[in-house]
mmCIF file of C-alpha atoms in Angstrom:
data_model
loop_
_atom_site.group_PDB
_atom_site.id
_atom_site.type_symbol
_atom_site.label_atom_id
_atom_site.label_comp_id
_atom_site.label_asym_id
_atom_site.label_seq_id
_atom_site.Cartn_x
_atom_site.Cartn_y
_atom_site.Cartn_z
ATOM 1 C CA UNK A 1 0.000 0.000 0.000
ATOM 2 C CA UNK A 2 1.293 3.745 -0.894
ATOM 3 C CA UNK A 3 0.515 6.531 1.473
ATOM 4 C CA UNK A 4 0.922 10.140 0.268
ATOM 5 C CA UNK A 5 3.531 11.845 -1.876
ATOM 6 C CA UNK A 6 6.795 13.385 -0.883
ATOM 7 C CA UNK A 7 6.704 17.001 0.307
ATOM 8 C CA UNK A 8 9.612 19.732 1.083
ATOM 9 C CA UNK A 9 10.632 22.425 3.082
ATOM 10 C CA UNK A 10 13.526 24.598 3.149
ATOM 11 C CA UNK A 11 16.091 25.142 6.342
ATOM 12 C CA UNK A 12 15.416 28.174 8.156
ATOM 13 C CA UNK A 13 18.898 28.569 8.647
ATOM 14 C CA UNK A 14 20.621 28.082 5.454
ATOM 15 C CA UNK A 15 17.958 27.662 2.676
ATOM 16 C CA UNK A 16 18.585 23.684 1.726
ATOM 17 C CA UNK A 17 15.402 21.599 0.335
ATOM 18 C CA UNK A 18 14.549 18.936 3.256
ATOM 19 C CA UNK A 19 11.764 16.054 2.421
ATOM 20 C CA UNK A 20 9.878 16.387 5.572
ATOM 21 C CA UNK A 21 7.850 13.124 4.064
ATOM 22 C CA UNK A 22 9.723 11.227 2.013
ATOM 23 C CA UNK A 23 7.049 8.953 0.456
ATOM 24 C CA UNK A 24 5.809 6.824 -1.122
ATOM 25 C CA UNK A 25 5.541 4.632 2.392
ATOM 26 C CA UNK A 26 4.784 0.737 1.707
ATOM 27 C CA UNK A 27 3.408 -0.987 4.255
ATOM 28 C CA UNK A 28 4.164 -4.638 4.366
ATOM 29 C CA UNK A 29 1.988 -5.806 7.434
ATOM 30 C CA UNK A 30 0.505 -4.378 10.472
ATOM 31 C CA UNK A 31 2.034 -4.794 14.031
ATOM 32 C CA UNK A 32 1.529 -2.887 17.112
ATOM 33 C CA UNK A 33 4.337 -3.191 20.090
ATOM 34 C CA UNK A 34 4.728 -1.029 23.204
ATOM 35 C CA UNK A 35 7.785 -0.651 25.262
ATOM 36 C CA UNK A 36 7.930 0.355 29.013
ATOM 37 C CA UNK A 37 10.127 3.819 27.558
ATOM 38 C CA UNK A 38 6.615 4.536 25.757
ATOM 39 C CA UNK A 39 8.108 3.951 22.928
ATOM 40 C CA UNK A 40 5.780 2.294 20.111
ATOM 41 C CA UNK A 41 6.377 0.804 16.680
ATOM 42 C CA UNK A 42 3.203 0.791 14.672
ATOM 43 C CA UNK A 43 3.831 -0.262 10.747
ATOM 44 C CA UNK A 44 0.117 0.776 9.144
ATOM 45 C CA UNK A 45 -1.624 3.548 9.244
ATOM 46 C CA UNK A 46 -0.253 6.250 11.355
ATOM 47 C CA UNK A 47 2.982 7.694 10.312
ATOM 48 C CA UNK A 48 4.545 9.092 13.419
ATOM 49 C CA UNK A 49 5.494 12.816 13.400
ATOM 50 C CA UNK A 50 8.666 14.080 14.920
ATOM 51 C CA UNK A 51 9.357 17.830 16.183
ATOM 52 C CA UNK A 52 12.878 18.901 16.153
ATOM 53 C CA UNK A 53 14.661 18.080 12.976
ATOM 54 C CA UNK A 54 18.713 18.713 11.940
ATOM 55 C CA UNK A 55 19.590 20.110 8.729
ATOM 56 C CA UNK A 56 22.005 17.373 7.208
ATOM 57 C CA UNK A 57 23.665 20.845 5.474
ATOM 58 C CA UNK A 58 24.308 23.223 8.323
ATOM 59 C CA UNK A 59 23.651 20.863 11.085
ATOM 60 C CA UNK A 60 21.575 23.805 12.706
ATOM 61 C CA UNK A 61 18.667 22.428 14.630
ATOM 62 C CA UNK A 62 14.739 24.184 14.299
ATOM 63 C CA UNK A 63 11.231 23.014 15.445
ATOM 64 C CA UNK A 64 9.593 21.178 12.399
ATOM 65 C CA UNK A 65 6.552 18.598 12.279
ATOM 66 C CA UNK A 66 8.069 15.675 10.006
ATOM 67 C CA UNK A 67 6.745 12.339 9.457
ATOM 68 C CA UNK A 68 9.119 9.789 9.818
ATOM 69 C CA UNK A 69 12.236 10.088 10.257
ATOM 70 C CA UNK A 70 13.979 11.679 13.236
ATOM 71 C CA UNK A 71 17.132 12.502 14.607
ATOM 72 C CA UNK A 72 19.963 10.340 16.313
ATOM 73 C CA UNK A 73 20.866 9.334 19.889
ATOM 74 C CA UNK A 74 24.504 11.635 19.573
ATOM 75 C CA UNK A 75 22.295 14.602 17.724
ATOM 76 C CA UNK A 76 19.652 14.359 20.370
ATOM 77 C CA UNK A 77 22.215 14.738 23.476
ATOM 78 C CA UNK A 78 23.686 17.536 20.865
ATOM 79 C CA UNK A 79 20.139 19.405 20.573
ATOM 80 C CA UNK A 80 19.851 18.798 24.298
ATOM 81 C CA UNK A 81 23.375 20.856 25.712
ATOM 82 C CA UNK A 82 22.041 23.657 22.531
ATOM 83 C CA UNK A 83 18.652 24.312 23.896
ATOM 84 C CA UNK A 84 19.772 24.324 27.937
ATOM 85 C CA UNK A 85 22.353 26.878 26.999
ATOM 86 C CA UNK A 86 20.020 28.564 24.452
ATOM 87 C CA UNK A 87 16.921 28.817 27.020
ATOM 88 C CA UNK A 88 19.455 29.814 29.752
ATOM 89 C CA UNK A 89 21.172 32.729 28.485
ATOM 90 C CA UNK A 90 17.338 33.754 26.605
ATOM 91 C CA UNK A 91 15.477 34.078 30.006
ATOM 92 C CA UNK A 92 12.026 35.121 29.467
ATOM 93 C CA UNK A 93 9.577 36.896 32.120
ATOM 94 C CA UNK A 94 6.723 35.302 30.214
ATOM 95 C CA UNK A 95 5.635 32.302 32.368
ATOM 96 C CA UNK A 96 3.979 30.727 29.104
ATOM 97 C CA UNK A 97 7.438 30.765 27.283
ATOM 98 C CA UNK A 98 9.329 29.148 30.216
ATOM 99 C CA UNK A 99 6.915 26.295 30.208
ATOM 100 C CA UNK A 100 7.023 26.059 26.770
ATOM 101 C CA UNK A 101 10.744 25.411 26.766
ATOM 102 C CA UNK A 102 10.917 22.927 29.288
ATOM 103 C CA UNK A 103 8.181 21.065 27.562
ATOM 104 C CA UNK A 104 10.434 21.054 24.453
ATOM 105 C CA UNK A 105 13.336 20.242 26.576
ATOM 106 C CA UNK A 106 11.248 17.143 28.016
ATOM 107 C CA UNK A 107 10.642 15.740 24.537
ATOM 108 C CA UNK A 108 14.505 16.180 23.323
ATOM 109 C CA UNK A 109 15.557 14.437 26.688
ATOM 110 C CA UNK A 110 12.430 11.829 26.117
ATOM 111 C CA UNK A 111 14.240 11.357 22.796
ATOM 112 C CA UNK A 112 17.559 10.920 23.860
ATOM 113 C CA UNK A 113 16.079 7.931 26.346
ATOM 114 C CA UNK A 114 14.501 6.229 23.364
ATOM 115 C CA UNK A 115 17.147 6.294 20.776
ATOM 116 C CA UNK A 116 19.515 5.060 23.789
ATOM 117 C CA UNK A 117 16.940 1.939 24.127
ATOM 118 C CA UNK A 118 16.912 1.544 19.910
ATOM 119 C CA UNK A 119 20.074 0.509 19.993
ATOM 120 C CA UNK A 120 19.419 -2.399 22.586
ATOM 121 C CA UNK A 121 15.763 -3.155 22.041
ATOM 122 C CA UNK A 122 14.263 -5.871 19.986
ATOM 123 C CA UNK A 123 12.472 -4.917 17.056
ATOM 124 C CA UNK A 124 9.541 -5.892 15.856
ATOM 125 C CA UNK A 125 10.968 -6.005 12.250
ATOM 126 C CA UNK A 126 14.396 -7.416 13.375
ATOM 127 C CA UNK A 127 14.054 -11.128 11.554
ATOM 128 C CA UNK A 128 14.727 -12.881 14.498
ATOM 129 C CA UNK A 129 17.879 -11.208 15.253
ATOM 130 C CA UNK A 130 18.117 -11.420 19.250
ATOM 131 C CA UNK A 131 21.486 -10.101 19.789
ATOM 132 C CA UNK A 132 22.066 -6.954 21.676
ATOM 133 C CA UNK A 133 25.119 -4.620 21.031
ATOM 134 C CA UNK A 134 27.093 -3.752 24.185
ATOM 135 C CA UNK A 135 26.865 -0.266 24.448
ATOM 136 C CA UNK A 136 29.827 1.943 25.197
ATOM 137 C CA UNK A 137 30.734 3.066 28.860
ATOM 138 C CA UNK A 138 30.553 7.458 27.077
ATOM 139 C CA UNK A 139 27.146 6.213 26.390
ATOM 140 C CA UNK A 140 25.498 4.596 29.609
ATOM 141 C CA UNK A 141 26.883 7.744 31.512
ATOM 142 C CA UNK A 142 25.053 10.096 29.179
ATOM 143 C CA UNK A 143 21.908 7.920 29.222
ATOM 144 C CA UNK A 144 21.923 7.797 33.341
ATOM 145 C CA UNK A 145 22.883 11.919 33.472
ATOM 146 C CA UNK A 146 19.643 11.610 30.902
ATOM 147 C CA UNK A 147 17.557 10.125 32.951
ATOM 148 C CA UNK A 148 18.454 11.963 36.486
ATOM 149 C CA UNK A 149 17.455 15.249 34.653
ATOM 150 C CA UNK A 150 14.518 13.932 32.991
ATOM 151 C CA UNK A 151 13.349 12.833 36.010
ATOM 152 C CA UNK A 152 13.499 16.555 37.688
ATOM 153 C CA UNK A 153 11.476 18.086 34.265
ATOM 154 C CA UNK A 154 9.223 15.321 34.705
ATOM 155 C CA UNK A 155 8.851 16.153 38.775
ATOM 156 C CA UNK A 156 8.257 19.569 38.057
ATOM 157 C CA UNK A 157 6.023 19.854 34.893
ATOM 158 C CA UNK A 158 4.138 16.555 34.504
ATOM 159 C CA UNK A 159 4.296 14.956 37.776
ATOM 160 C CA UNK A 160 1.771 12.423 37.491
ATOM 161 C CA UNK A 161 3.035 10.642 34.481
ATOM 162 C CA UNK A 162 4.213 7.955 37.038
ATOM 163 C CA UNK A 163 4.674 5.269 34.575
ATOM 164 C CA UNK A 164 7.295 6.794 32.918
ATOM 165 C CA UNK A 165 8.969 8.566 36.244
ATOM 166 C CA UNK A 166 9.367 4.925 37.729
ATOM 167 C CA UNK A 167 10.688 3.593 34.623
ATOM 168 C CA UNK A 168 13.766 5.831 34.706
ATOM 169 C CA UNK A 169 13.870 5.377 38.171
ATOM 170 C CA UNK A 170 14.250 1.646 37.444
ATOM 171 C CA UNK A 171 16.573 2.385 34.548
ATOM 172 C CA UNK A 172 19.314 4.064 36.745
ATOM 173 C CA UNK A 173 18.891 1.375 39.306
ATOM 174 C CA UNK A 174 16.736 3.266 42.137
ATOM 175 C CA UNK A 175 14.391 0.500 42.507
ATOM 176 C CA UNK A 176 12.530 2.030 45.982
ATOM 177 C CA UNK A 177 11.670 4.883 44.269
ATOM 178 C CA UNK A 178 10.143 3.523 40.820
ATOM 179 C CA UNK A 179 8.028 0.971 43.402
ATOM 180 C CA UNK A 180 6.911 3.949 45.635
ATOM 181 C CA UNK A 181 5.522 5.579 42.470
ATOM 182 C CA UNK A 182 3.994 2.693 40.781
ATOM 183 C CA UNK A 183 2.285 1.778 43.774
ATOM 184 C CA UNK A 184 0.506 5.493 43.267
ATOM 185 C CA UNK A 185 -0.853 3.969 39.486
ATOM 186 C CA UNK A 186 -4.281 1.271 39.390
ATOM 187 C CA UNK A 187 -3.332 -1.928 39.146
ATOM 188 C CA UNK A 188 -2.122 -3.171 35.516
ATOM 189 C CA UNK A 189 -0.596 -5.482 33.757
ATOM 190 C CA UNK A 190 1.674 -2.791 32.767
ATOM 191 C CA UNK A 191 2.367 -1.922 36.507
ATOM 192 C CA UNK A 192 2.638 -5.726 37.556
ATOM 193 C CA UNK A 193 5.253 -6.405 34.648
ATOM 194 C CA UNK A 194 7.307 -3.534 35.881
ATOM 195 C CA UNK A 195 7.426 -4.604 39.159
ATOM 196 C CA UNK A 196 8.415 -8.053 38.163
ATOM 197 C CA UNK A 197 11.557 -6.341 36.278
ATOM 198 C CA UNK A 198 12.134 -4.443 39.287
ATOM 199 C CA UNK A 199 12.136 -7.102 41.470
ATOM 200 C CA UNK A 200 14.721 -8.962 38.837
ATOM 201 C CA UNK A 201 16.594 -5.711 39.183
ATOM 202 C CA UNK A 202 16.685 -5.208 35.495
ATOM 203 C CA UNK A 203 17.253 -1.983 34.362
ATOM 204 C CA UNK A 204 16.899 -2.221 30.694
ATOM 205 C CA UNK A 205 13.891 -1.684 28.283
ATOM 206 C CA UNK A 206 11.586 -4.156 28.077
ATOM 207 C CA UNK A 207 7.775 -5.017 25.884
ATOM 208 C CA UNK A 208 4.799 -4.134 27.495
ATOM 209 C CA UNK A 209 2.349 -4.981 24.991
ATOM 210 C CA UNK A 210 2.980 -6.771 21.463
ATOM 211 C CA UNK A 211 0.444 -7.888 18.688
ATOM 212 C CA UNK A 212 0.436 -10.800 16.302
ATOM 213 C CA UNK A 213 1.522 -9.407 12.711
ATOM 214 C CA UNK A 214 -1.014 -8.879 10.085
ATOM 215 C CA UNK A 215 -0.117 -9.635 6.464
ATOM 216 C CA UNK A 216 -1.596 -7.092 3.951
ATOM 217 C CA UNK A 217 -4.359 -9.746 3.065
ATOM 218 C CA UNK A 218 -5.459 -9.751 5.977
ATOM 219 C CA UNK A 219 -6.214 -6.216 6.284
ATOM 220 C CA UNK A 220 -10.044 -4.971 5.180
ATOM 221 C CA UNK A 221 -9.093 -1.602 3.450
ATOM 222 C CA UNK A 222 -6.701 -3.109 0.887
#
């Protein structure tokens, strides 16, 4: 199946011609899988939109809807150090503004804990390829120093999005803390499979909810 046809815009910095949807998108089958970073792959119909894009001319960074896509783990942690330093020195009065930019800062840093997990997480469309990279010691120090200050954006702008505050607790190893605020969510099987990882003292991403594939046959629209 073909969804939609490609479309362009130019960088705000420097002028170059970006597809911000590349298309024509095939889909193949449909799958839907969940991870405990809130991460989700789904193949057909929704094409998930990113927010902060890279120019692959100037490398400057600007706030874009895109489908597909996306940026890396290294230019995440990159747009991450730009914007703190950016949103530091450009304080604004306007109490709209601040919260704004912290929101923006929570989805870079929300980013840089999901591209960390990409590189360690089973796909969906892996072809039974199991094996995990080991992932640099630069890397798990950046993805902990991640999580610590997600955790404080998270505290302070959207406190009650507990699932996700006790699964970086659990990711950096504070396992008290991410049972303290599970125990504040109704019961689940999302919250009892987290507590059984907890109680393995696993700290890495995991599937919280995966569907059988659907071949394009099978689907009703085709």
């Amino acid at each position: 199946m073909q969804i939609g046809n490609p479309s362009y815009k130019k960088c705000p910095h420097c002028g170059q011609q970006i597809a911000y949807y590349p298309g024509p998108y095939f889909i193949h089958h449909y799958e839907f899988t969940e991870w405990s970073d809130g991460e989700t792959f789904e193949e057909l119909p929704c094409l998930k939109n990113t927010y902060l894009q890279k120019c692959n001319l100037c490398n400057e960074f600007y706030w874009f809807t895109q489908k597909l896509g996306g940026m890396s783990f290294e230019d995440y942690v990159q747009a991450a150090e730009y914007f703190e330093n950016k949103y530091s020195v450009k304080k604004s009065i306007n109490f709209i503004y601040r919260l704004r930019n912290k929101k923006r800062l929570i989805y870079i840093r929300t980013n840089i804990l999901r591209k960390y997990n990409d590189q360690i997480r089973i796909h969906p469309l892996s072809k039974g390829d199991k094996t995990k990279p080991s992932m640099s010691v630069e890397k798990k120090v950046l993805f902990e120093n991640n999580a610590k200050i997600l955790i404080e954006l998270l505290t302070e702008i959207k406190s009650d999005d507990f699932f996700l505050l006790a699964e970086l607790n659990r990711n950096i190893g504070n396992f008290e803390e991410a049972k303290r605020i599970l125990n504040q969510i109704p019961s689940s099987y999302k919250k009892d499979l987290l507590f059984q990882e907890i109680n393995k003292k696993n700290c890495e991403v995991i599937t919280v909810t995966q569907t059988s594939p659907k071949r394009q046959s099978d689907l009703n629209f085709i």
